[in-house]
PDB file of C-alpha atoms in Angstrom:
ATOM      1  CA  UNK A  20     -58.133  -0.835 -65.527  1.00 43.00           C
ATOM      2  CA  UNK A  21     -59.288  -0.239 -62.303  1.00 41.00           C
ATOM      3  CA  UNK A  22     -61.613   2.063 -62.160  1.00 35.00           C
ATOM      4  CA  UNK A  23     -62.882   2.486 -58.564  1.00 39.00           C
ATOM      5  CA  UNK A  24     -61.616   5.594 -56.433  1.00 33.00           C
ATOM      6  CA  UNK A  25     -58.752   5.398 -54.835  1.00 43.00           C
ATOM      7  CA  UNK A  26     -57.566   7.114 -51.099  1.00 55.00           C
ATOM      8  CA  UNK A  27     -55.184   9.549 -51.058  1.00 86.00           C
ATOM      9  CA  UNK A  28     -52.287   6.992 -50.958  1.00 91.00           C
ATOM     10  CA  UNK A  29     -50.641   4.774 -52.763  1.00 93.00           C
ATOM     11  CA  UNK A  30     -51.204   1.032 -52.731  1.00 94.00           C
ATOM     12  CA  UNK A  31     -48.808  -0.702 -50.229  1.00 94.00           C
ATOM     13  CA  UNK A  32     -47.655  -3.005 -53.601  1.00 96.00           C
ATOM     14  CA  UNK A  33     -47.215   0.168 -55.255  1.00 96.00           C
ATOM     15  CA  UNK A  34     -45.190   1.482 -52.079  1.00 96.00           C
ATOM     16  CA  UNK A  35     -43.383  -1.419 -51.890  1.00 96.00           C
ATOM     17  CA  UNK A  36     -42.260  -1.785 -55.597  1.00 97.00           C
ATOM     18  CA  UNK A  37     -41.617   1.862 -55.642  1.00 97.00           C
ATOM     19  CA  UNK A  38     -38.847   1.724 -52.379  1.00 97.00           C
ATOM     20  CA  UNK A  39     -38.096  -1.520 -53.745  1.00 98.00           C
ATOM     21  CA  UNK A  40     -36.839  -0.659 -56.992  1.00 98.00           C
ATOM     22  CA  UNK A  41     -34.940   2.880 -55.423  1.00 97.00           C
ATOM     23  CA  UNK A  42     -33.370   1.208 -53.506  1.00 98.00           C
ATOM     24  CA  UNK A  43     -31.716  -1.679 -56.367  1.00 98.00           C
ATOM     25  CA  UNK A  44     -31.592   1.393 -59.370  1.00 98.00           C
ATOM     26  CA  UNK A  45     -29.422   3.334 -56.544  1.00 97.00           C
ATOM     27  CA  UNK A  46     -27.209   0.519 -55.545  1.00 98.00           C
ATOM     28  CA  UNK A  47     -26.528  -0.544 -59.339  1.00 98.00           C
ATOM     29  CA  UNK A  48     -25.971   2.826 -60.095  1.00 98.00           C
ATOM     30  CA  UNK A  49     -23.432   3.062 -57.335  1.00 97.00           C
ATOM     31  CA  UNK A  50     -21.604   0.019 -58.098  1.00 97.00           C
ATOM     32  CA  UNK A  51     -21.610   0.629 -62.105  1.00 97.00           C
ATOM     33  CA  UNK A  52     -19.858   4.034 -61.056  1.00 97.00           C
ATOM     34  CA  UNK A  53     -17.679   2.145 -58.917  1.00 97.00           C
ATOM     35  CA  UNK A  54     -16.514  -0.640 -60.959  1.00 94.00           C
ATOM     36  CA  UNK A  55     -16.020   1.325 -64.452  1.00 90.00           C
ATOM     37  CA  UNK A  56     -12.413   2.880 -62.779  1.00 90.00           C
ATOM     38  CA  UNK A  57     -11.747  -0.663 -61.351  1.00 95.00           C
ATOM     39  CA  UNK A  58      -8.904  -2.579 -62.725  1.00 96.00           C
ATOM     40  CA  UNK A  59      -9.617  -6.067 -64.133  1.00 94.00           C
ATOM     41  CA  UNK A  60      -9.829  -8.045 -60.853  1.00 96.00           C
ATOM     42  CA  UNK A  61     -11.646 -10.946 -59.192  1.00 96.00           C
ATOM     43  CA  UNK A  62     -13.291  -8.118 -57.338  1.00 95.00           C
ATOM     44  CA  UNK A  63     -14.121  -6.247 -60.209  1.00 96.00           C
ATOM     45  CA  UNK A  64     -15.659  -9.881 -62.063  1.00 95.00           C
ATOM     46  CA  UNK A  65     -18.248 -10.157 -58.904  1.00 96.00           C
ATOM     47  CA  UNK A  66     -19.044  -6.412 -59.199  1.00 97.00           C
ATOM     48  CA  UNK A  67     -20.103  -6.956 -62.387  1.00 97.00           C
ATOM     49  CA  UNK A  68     -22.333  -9.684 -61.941  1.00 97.00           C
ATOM     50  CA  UNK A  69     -23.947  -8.356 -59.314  1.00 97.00           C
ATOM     51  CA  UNK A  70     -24.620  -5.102 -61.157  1.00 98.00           C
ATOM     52  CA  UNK A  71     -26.562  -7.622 -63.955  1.00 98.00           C
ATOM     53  CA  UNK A  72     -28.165  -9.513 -61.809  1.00 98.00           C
ATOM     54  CA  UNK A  73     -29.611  -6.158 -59.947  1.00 98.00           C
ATOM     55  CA  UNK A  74     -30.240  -5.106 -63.997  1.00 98.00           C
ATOM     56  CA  UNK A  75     -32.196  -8.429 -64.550  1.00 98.00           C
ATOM     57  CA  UNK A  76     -34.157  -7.828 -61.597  1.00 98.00           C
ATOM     58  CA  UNK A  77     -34.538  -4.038 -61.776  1.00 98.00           C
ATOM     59  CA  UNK A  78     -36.202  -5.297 -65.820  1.00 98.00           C
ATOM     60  CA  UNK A  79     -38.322  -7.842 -63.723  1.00 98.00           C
ATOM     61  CA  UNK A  80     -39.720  -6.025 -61.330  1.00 98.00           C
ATOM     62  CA  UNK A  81     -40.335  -3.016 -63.588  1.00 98.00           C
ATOM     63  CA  UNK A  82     -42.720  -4.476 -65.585  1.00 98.00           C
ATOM     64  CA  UNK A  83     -44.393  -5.987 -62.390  1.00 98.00           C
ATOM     65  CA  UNK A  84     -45.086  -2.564 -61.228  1.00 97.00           C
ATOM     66  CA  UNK A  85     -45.796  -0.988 -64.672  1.00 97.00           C
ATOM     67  CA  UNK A  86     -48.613  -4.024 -65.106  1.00 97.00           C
ATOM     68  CA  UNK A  87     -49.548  -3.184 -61.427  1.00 97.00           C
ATOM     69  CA  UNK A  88     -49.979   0.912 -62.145  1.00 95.00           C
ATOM     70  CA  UNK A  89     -51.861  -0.306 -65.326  1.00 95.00           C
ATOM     71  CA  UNK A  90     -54.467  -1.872 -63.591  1.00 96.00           C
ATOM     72  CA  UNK A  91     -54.319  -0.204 -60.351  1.00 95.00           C
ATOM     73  CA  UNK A  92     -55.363   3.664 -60.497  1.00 91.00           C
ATOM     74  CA  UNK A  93     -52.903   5.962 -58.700  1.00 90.00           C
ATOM     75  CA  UNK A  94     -54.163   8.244 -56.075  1.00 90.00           C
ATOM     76  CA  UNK A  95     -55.236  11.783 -57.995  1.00 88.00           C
ATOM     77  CA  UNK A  96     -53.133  14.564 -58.722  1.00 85.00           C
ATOM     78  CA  UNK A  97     -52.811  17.148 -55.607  1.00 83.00           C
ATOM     79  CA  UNK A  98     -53.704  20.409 -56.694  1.00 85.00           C
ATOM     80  CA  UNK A  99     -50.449  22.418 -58.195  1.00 86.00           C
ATOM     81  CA  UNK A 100     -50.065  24.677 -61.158  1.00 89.00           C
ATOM     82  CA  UNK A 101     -50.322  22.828 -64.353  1.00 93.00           C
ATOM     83  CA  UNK A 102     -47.113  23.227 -65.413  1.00 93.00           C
ATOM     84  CA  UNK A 103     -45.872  21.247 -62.426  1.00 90.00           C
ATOM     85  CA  UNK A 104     -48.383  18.483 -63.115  1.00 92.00           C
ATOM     86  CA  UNK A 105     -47.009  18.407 -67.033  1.00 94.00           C
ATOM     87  CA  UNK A 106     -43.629  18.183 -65.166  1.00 94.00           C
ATOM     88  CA  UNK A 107     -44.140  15.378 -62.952  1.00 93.00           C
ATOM     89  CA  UNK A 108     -46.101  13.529 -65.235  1.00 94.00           C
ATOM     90  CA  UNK A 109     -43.620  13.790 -67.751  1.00 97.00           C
ATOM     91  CA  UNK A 110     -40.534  12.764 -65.008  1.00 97.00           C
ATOM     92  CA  UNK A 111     -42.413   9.704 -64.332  1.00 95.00           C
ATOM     93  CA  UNK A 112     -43.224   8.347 -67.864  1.00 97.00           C
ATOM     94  CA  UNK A 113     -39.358   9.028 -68.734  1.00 98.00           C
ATOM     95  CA  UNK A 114     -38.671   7.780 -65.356  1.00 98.00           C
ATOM     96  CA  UNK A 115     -40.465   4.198 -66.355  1.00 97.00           C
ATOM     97  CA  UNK A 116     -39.148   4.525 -70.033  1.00 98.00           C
ATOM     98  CA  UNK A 117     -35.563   4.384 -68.343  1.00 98.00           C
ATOM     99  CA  UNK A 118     -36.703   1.559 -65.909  1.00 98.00           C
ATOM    100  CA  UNK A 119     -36.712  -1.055 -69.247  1.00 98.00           C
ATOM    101  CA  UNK A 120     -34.046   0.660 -71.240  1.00 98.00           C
ATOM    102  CA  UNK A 121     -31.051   0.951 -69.115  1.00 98.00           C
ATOM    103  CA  UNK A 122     -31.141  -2.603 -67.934  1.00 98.00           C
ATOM    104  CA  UNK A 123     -32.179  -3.485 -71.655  1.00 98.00           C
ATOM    105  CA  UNK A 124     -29.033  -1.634 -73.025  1.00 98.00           C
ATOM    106  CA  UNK A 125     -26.802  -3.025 -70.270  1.00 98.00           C
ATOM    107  CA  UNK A 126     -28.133  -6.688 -71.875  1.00 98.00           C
ATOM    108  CA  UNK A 127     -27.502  -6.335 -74.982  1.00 98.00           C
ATOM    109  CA  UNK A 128     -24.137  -4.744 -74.334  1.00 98.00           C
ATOM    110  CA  UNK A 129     -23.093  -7.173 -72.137  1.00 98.00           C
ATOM    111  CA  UNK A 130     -24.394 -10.035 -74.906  1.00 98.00           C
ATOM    112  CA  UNK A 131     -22.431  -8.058 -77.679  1.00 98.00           C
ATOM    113  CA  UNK A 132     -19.277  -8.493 -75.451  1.00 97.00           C
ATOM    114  CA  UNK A 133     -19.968 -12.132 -75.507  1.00 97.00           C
ATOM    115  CA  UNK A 134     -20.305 -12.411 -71.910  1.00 96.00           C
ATOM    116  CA  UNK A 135     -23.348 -13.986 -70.863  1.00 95.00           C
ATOM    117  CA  UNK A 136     -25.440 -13.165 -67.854  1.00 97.00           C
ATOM    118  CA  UNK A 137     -26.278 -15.826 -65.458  1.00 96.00           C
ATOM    119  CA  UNK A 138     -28.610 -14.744 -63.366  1.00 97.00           C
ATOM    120  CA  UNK A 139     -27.886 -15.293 -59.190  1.00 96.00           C
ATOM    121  CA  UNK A 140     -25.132 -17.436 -61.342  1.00 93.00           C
ATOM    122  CA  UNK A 141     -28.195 -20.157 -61.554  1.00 96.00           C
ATOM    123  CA  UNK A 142     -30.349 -18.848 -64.807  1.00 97.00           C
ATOM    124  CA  UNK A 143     -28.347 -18.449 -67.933  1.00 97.00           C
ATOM    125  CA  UNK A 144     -30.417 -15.633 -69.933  1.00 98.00           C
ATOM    126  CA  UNK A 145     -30.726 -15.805 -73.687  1.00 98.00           C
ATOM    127  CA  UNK A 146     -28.303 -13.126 -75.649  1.00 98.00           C
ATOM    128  CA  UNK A 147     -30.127 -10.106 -77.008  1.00 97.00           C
ATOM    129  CA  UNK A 148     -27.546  -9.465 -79.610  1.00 97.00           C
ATOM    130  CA  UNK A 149     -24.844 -12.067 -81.224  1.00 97.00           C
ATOM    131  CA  UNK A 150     -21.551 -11.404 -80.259  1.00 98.00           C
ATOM    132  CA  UNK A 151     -19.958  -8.312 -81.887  1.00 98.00           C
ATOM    133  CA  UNK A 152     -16.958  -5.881 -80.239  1.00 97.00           C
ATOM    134  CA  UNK A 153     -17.379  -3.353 -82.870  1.00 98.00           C
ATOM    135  CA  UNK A 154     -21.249  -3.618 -81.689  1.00 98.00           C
ATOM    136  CA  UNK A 155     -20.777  -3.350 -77.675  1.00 98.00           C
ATOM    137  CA  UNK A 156     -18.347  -0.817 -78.571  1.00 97.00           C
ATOM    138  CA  UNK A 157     -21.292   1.082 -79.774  1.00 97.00           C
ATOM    139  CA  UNK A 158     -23.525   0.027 -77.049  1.00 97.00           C
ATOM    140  CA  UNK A 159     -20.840   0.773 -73.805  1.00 95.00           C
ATOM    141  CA  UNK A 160     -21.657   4.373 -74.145  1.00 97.00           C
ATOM    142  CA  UNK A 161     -25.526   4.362 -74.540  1.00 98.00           C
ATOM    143  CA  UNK A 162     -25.459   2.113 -70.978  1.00 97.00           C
ATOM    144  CA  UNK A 163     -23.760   4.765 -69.253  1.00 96.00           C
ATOM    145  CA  UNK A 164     -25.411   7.960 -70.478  1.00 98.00           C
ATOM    146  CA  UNK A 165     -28.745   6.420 -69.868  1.00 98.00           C
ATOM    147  CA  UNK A 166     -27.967   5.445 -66.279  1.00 98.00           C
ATOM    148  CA  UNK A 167     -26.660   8.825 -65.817  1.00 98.00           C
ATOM    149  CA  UNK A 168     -30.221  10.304 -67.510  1.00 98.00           C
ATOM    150  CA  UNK A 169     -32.217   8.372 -65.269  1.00 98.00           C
ATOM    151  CA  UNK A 170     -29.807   9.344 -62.222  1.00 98.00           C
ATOM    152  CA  UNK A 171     -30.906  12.945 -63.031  1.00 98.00           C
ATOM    153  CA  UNK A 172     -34.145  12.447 -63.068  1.00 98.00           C
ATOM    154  CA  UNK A 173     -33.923  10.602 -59.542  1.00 97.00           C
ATOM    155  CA  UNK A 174     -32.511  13.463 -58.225  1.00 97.00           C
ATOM    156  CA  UNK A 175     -35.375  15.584 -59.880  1.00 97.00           C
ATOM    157  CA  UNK A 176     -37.654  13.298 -58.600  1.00 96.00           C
ATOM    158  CA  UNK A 177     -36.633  13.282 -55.133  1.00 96.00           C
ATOM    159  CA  UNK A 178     -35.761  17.223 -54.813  1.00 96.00           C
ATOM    160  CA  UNK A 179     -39.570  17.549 -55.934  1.00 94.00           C
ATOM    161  CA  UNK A 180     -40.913  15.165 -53.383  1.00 93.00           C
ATOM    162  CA  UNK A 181     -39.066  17.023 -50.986  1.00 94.00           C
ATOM    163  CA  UNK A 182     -39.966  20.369 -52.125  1.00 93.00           C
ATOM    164  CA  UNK A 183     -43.881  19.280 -52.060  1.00 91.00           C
ATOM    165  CA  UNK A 184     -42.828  17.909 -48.207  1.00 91.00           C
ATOM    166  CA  UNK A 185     -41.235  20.916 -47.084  1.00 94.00           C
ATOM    167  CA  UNK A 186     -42.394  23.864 -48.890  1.00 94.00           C
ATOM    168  CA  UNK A 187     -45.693  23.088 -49.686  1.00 90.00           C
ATOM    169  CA  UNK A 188     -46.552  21.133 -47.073  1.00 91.00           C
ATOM    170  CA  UNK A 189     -48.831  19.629 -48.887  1.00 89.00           C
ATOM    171  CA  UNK A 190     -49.057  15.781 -48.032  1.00 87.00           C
ATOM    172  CA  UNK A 191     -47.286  14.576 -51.088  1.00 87.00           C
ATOM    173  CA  UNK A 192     -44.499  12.646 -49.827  1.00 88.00           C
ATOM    174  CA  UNK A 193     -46.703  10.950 -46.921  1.00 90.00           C
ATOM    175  CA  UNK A 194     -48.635   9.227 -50.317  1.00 92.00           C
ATOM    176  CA  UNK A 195     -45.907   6.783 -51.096  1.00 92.00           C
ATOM    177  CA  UNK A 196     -44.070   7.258 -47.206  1.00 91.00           C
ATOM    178  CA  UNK A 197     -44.333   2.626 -45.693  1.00 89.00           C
ATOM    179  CA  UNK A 198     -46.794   2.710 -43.090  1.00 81.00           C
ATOM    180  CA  UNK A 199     -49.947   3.933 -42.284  1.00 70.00           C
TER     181      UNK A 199
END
């Protein structure tokens, strides 16, 4: 681990994995939302590809940025009240839990279906699970709720950032903000 001391921001590979990875978790969220009161359709089929190939890349570039905040110390903790500290720190590890198991789920859901993701329609991706309805039938749900779990804690996240921005004025936000 890095253990030199860091400024008060975040690296800009931290910054940009971090806006990088909102942005795709918010647009497959949006789309998964979208397409599950779709009728079967052409337009439905490419939905649904894209929302696995923004899964598979979600996966990817999650553990890119956990390796990266492994061996790249964050900046340190701005002073608040322990319990908020407890609170954030918590929101983030479930936050990065939810990062692997959502797109994970989604996988294995999508192998128990028997429908194979190709990824960009170029890499074919190894099943997770062998084809079984009774299986993805089990699966479908656990997808969905933990999507809408990590949705929550987005919003969490993001009320907090902006509660540290406005309220406490207290430089938080400006710590992971692109730029200098």
């Amino acid at each position: 681990m890095n253990t030199t001391p860091t400024s008060g921001r975040y690296s800009g590979v931290a910054i940009g994995l971090h806006w990088l990875l909102a942005l795709l978790i918010i647009g497959a969220f949006s789309v998964g939302v979208y397409l599950d009161d779709l009728p079967t359709s052409l337009a439905k089929l490419k939905l649904i590809n894209w929302h696995k190939w923004a899964g598979v890349t979600i996966l990817l570039l999650s553990v890119l940025r956990l390796v990266w905040r492994v061996t790249h110390r964050p900046p340190a903790d701005l002073p608040a009240p322990r319990w908020q500290q407890l609170a954030a720190h918590a929101t983030h590890h479930a936050l990065y839990a939810l990062f692997f198991l959502v797109p994970l789920v989604g996988w294995a859901y999508s192998s128990a279906k028997g429908f194979p993701i190709v990824w960009f329609g170029v890499l074919p991706l190894p099943d997770l699970v062998a084809k079984d309805e009774a299986l993805a039938e089990l699966i479908k749900p656990w997808h969905g709720t933990l999507a809408w779990l990590m949705a929550l804690l987005v919003v969490l996240h993001i009320a907090a950032a902006l509660k540290h921005h406005f309220i406490d004025r207290d430089g938080l936000l400006n710590r992971m903000r692109p730029g200098r």
